[in-house]
Amino acid sequence: MASSFASFFAKDKTFRPKKKFEPGTMRYSLHKQASASLKSGLDLKEIVKLPDNEDEDDWIAVHVVDFFNRINLVYGIVTDYCTPESCPTMSGGPRYEYRWCDGIKYKKPTSLNAPKYITLLMEWVETIINDESIFPVQVGTPFPKNFRSTCKKLLSRLYRIFVHVYVHHFDLGTPFPKNFRSTCKKLLSRLYRIFVHVYVHHFDRIIDLQAEAHVNMCFKHFCYFCHEFDLLKKEEMAPLFEMTNRLCPEVLGVVK
């Protein structure tokens, strides 16, 4: 199941262009590691745990971007059916309506139709994950074709750079900002609202497309990860309490 889930979410049909990691970077390596774990069929509760000797903020950054891409695909399934006419508000049933506020154009919580709300939300998320002051990225430089022949010379001199950096500049790297964790919590909290809307208003379409298992797996992965690193409050999960209780009760503190 996990393997088919991974292949389903590797498809190119998305609501918005996918955010990709730069090959050769640590972030890319972590992304490949996480993707390989999903394809291996391992328990999702284990997959979300921080790998040994890895930075927790890097791990979270990778997953925020990954969830952005996966939720992109989830919403892409129903985007033709989620219209201003069919979904005049961004809601999760009659009891829950989400209003948009970005502090710039929408300075007060504003009721919007679901497609408009989700478009603004994804643009907002994308702007933040592309901001290197929040999500720092190091771009790797490819080696030349004659790399093998010059390897010893290159490494000998590169080693000198390591010496200089470690001795004089090791505290001047690119750290995550102090508000990184709170920013991720806000991102994931708002991304969760798309799950709410899709499950409540478009799940019949998910079933028609035989995508229920894939969407459920994505939802479980999201919930387990947020639970593992305390990134989503339980009260924020209230709109899908029954669904969460059925799919991953441990997240709610329920023991089967």
CSV table of C-alpha atoms in Angstrom, one decimal:
chain,number,residue,atom,x,y,z
A,1,MET,CA,0.0,0.0,0.0
A,2,ALA,CA,2.8,2.5,0.9
A,3,SER,CA,4.5,1.7,-2.4
A,4,SER,CA,1.4,2.5,-4.5
A,5,PHE,CA,0.8,5.6,-2.3
A,6,ALA,CA,4.2,6.9,-3.1
A,7,SER,CA,3.8,6.2,-6.9
A,8,PHE,CA,0.4,7.9,-6.9
A,9,PHE,CA,1.8,11.0,-5.3
A,10,ALA,CA,4.7,11.0,-7.8
A,11,LYS,CA,2.3,11.9,-10.6
A,12,ASP,CA,2.7,15.2,-12.4
A,13,LYS,CA,-0.9,16.4,-12.2
A,14,THR,CA,-0.9,19.0,-9.6
A,15,PHE,CA,-3.1,22.0,-8.6
A,16,ARG,CA,0.1,24.2,-8.6
A,17,PRO,CA,3.6,23.5,-9.8
A,18,LYS,CA,5.5,21.2,-7.5
A,19,LYS,CA,8.2,22.6,-5.3
A,20,LYS,CA,11.4,20.6,-6.0
A,21,PHE,CA,14.6,20.2,-4.0
A,22,GLU,CA,17.9,21.2,-5.6
A,23,PRO,CA,19.9,18.0,-6.3
A,24,GLY,CA,23.2,17.8,-4.4
A,25,THR,CA,21.9,19.5,-1.3
A,26,MET,CA,21.3,18.1,2.1
A,27,ARG,CA,17.6,18.9,1.8
A,28,TYR,CA,17.5,16.8,-1.4
A,29,SER,CA,19.2,13.9,0.3
A,30,LEU,CA,16.7,14.0,3.1
A,31,HIS,CA,13.8,14.2,0.7
A,32,LYS,CA,15.1,11.1,-1.2
A,33,GLN,CA,15.5,9.3,2.1
A,34,ALA,CA,12.0,10.1,3.2
A,35,SER,CA,10.6,9.1,-0.2
A,36,ALA,CA,12.5,5.8,-0.1
A,37,SER,CA,11.0,5.0,3.3
A,38,LEU,CA,7.5,5.6,2.1
A,39,LYS,CA,8.1,3.2,-0.8
A,40,SER,CA,9.5,0.6,1.5
A,41,GLY,CA,6.2,-0.1,3.2
A,42,LEU,CA,7.5,0.8,6.7
A,43,ASP,CA,5.1,1.8,9.4
A,44,LEU,CA,4.2,5.5,9.0
A,45,LYS,CA,4.7,6.1,12.7
A,46,GLU,CA,8.3,5.0,12.3
A,47,ILE,CA,8.9,6.8,8.9
A,48,VAL,CA,8.2,10.2,10.4
A,49,LYS,CA,10.8,9.9,13.2
A,50,LEU,CA,13.9,11.9,12.9
A,51,PRO,CA,16.8,9.8,11.4
A,52,ASP,CA,19.9,9.4,13.4
A,53,ASN,CA,22.4,12.3,13.2
A,54,GLU,CA,20.1,14.5,11.2
A,55,ASP,CA,19.0,18.1,12.1
A,56,GLU,CA,15.4,18.2,13.2
A,57,ASP,CA,14.7,21.5,11.5
A,58,ASP,CA,16.0,20.2,8.2
A,59,TRP,CA,13.8,17.2,8.6
A,60,ILE,CA,10.8,19.4,9.3
A,61,ALA,CA,11.6,21.7,6.3
A,62,VAL,CA,11.7,18.7,4.0
A,63,HIS,CA,8.3,17.5,5.2
A,64,VAL,CA,6.7,20.9,5.0
A,65,VAL,CA,7.6,21.1,1.3
A,66,ASP,CA,6.7,17.5,0.8
A,67,PHE,CA,3.3,18.0,2.3
A,68,PHE,CA,2.8,21.1,0.2
A,69,ASN,CA,3.4,18.9,-2.9
A,70,ARG,CA,1.2,16.1,-1.7
A,71,ILE,CA,-1.7,18.2,-0.7
A,72,ASN,CA,-1.3,19.9,-4.1
A,73,LEU,CA,-2.0,16.5,-5.7
A,74,VAL,CA,-4.9,15.8,-3.3
A,75,TYR,CA,-6.6,19.0,-4.2
A,76,GLY,CA,-5.8,18.5,-7.9
A,77,ILE,CA,-8.1,15.5,-7.9
A,78,VAL,CA,-11.1,17.6,-7.1
A,79,THR,CA,-10.2,21.0,-8.5
A,80,ASP,CA,-12.5,20.7,-11.5
A,81,TYR,CA,-15.4,20.1,-9.1
A,82,CYS,CA,-14.5,22.6,-6.4
A,83,THR,CA,-15.9,25.8,-7.9
A,84,PRO,CA,-17.1,29.1,-6.5
A,85,GLU,CA,-20.6,27.9,-7.3
A,86,SER,CA,-20.3,24.5,-5.6
A,87,CYS,CA,-18.2,25.8,-2.7
A,88,PRO,CA,-19.1,29.4,-2.0
A,89,THR,CA,-17.2,29.3,1.3
A,90,MET,CA,-14.0,27.6,2.5
A,91,SER,CA,-15.7,25.3,4.9
A,92,GLY,CA,-15.5,21.9,6.6
A,93,GLY,CA,-19.2,21.3,7.0
A,94,PRO,CA,-21.8,23.6,8.5
A,95,ARG,CA,-19.9,24.1,11.8
A,96,TYR,CA,-16.5,25.2,10.4
A,97,GLU,CA,-15.7,28.1,8.1
A,98,TYR,CA,-12.2,29.3,7.4
A,99,ARG,CA,-11.7,32.9,6.6
A,100,TRP,CA,-8.6,34.3,4.9
A,101,CYS,CA,-6.4,36.9,6.5
A,102,ASP,CA,-2.8,37.7,5.3
A,103,GLY,CA,-2.3,41.0,7.0
A,104,ILE,CA,-1.7,42.7,3.7
A,105,LYS,CA,-4.6,42.7,1.2
A,106,TYR,CA,-6.9,40.8,3.6
A,107,LYS,CA,-6.2,42.6,6.9
A,108,LYS,CA,-9.3,41.1,8.6
A,109,PRO,CA,-10.6,37.5,8.4
A,110,THR,CA,-12.5,37.5,5.1
A,111,SER,CA,-15.0,34.9,3.8
A,112,LEU,CA,-13.9,33.6,0.4
A,113,ASN,CA,-15.1,30.8,-1.9
A,114,ALA,CA,-13.0,27.6,-1.4
A,115,PRO,CA,-11.0,27.8,-4.7
A,116,LYS,CA,-10.0,31.4,-4.0
A,117,TYR,CA,-9.1,30.6,-0.4
A,118,ILE,CA,-7.0,27.6,-1.4
A,119,THR,CA,-5.2,29.5,-4.2
A,120,LEU,CA,-4.3,32.2,-1.8
A,121,LEU,CA,-3.2,29.7,0.8
A,122,MET,CA,-0.9,27.8,-1.5
A,123,GLU,CA,0.6,31.0,-2.9
A,124,TRP,CA,1.2,32.1,0.7
A,125,VAL,CA,2.8,28.7,1.6
A,126,GLU,CA,4.9,28.8,-1.6
A,127,THR,CA,6.2,32.3,-0.9
A,128,ILE,CA,7.4,31.2,2.6
A,129,ILE,CA,9.0,28.0,1.6
A,130,ASN,CA,10.8,29.9,-1.2
A,131,ASP,CA,12.1,32.5,1.2
A,132,GLU,CA,15.7,31.4,2.0
A,133,SER,CA,15.7,33.5,5.2
A,134,ILE,CA,13.1,31.1,6.5
A,135,PHE,CA,13.9,27.9,4.6
A,136,PRO,CA,17.7,28.2,4.0
A,137,VAL,CA,19.0,26.3,0.9
A,138,GLN,CA,22.6,25.5,-0.2
A,139,VAL,CA,22.8,24.8,-3.9
A,140,GLY,CA,25.5,22.2,-4.9
A,141,THR,CA,28.0,22.9,-7.7
A,142,PRO,CA,28.4,19.9,-10.2
A,143,PHE,CA,31.8,18.4,-10.7
A,144,PRO,CA,33.5,18.7,-14.1
A,145,LYS,CA,33.9,15.7,-16.4
A,146,ASN,CA,37.6,15.3,-15.5
A,147,PHE,CA,36.8,15.2,-11.9
A,148,ARG,CA,38.4,11.8,-11.3
A,149,SER,CA,41.8,12.9,-12.7
A,150,THR,CA,41.9,16.1,-10.6
A,151,CYS,CA,40.3,14.6,-7.5
A,152,LYS,CA,43.4,14.5,-5.3
A,153,LYS,CA,44.3,18.0,-6.1
A,154,LEU,CA,40.8,19.3,-5.5
A,155,LEU,CA,40.3,17.5,-2.3
A,156,SER,CA,43.7,18.6,-0.9
A,157,ARG,CA,42.8,22.3,-1.5
A,158,LEU,CA,39.1,21.9,-0.5
A,159,TYR,CA,40.3,20.5,2.8
A,160,ARG,CA,42.0,23.9,3.5
A,161,ILE,CA,38.6,25.6,3.2
A,162,PHE,CA,37.1,23.2,5.7
A,163,VAL,CA,39.9,24.1,8.1
A,164,HIS,CA,39.3,27.8,7.7
A,165,VAL,CA,35.5,27.5,8.0
A,166,TYR,CA,35.6,25.3,11.1
A,167,VAL,CA,38.2,27.4,12.9
A,168,HIS,CA,37.0,30.9,12.0
A,169,HIS,CA,33.4,30.9,10.7
A,170,PHE,CA,31.6,27.8,12.0
A,171,ASP,CA,29.2,30.0,14.0
A,172,LEU,CA,28.4,32.0,10.8
A,173,GLY,CA,26.4,29.3,8.9
A,174,THR,CA,22.8,29.8,7.8
A,175,PRO,CA,20.7,28.8,10.8
A,176,PHE,CA,17.0,28.5,10.8
A,177,PRO,CA,15.4,31.6,12.1
A,178,LYS,CA,14.0,31.7,15.7
A,179,ASN,CA,10.4,31.7,14.4
A,180,PHE,CA,11.0,28.7,12.0
A,181,ARG,CA,9.1,26.2,14.2
A,182,SER,CA,6.1,28.6,14.8
A,183,THR,CA,6.0,29.3,11.0
A,184,CYS,CA,5.9,25.6,10.2
A,185,LYS,CA,3.0,25.2,12.7
A,186,LYS,CA,1.1,27.9,11.0
A,187,LEU,CA,1.8,26.4,7.5
A,188,LEU,CA,0.7,22.9,8.5
A,189,SER,CA,-2.3,24.2,10.4
A,190,ARG,CA,-3.6,25.9,7.2
A,191,LEU,CA,-2.7,23.1,5.0
A,192,TYR,CA,-4.7,20.8,7.2
A,193,ARG,CA,-7.8,22.9,6.3
A,194,ILE,CA,-7.5,21.6,2.7
A,195,PHE,CA,-7.9,18.0,4.0
A,196,VAL,CA,-11.0,19.1,6.0
A,197,HIS,CA,-12.6,20.7,2.9
A,198,VAL,CA,-11.7,17.7,0.6
A,199,TYR,CA,-12.9,15.1,3.0
A,200,VAL,CA,-16.2,16.9,3.9
A,201,HIS,CA,-17.2,18.2,0.5
A,202,HIS,CA,-15.5,16.2,-2.1
A,203,PHE,CA,-14.9,12.7,-0.7
A,204,ASP,CA,-17.5,11.2,-3.0
A,205,ARG,CA,-15.3,12.3,-5.9
A,206,ILE,CA,-12.3,10.7,-4.3
A,207,ILE,CA,-14.2,7.5,-4.0
A,208,ASP,CA,-15.3,7.7,-7.7
A,209,LEU,CA,-11.7,8.0,-8.7
A,210,GLN,CA,-10.6,5.1,-6.5
A,211,ALA,CA,-8.2,7.4,-4.7
A,212,GLU,CA,-9.6,6.9,-1.2
A,213,ALA,CA,-6.7,4.8,0.0
A,214,HIS,CA,-4.1,7.2,-1.4
A,215,VAL,CA,-5.7,10.3,0.1
A,216,ASN,CA,-6.1,8.5,3.5
A,217,MET,CA,-2.5,7.4,3.4
A,218,CYS,CA,-1.4,11.0,2.8
A,219,PHE,CA,-3.7,12.2,5.6
A,220,LYS,CA,-2.3,9.6,8.0
A,221,HIS,CA,1.3,10.6,7.1
A,222,PHE,CA,0.5,14.2,7.7
A,223,CYS,CA,-1.2,13.5,11.1
A,224,TYR,CA,1.6,11.2,12.4
A,225,PHE,CA,4.3,13.7,11.4
A,226,CYS,CA,2.5,16.6,13.1
A,227,HIS,CA,1.9,14.5,16.1
A,228,GLU,CA,5.5,13.3,16.3
A,229,PHE,CA,6.9,16.9,16.4
A,230,ASP,CA,3.9,18.6,18.1
A,231,LEU,CA,3.1,20.8,15.1
A,232,LEU,CA,-0.7,20.7,15.1
A,233,LYS,CA,-3.0,21.2,18.0
A,234,LYS,CA,-5.7,18.6,18.8
A,235,GLU,CA,-8.4,21.3,18.8
A,236,GLU,CA,-7.4,22.2,15.2
A,237,MET,CA,-8.2,18.6,14.2
A,238,ALA,CA,-11.8,18.7,15.5
A,239,PRO,CA,-13.4,19.0,12.1
A,240,LEU,CA,-12.1,15.5,11.1
A,241,PHE,CA,-12.1,14.0,14.6
A,242,GLU,CA,-14.0,10.9,13.5
A,243,MET,CA,-11.8,10.4,10.5
A,244,THR,CA,-8.7,10.8,12.5
A,245,ASN,CA,-9.9,8.5,15.2
A,246,ARG,CA,-10.6,5.8,12.6
A,247,LEU,CA,-7.4,6.2,10.6
A,248,CYS,CA,-4.8,7.1,13.3
A,249,PRO,CA,-6.3,7.1,16.8
A,250,GLU,CA,-2.8,7.4,18.4
A,251,VAL,CA,-2.7,11.0,17.2
A,252,LEU,CA,-5.7,11.8,19.4
A,253,GLY,CA,-4.3,9.8,22.3
A,254,VAL,CA,-6.8,7.0,21.7
A,255,VAL,CA,-5.5,3.5,22.1
A,256,LYS,CA,-7.0,0.8,19.9
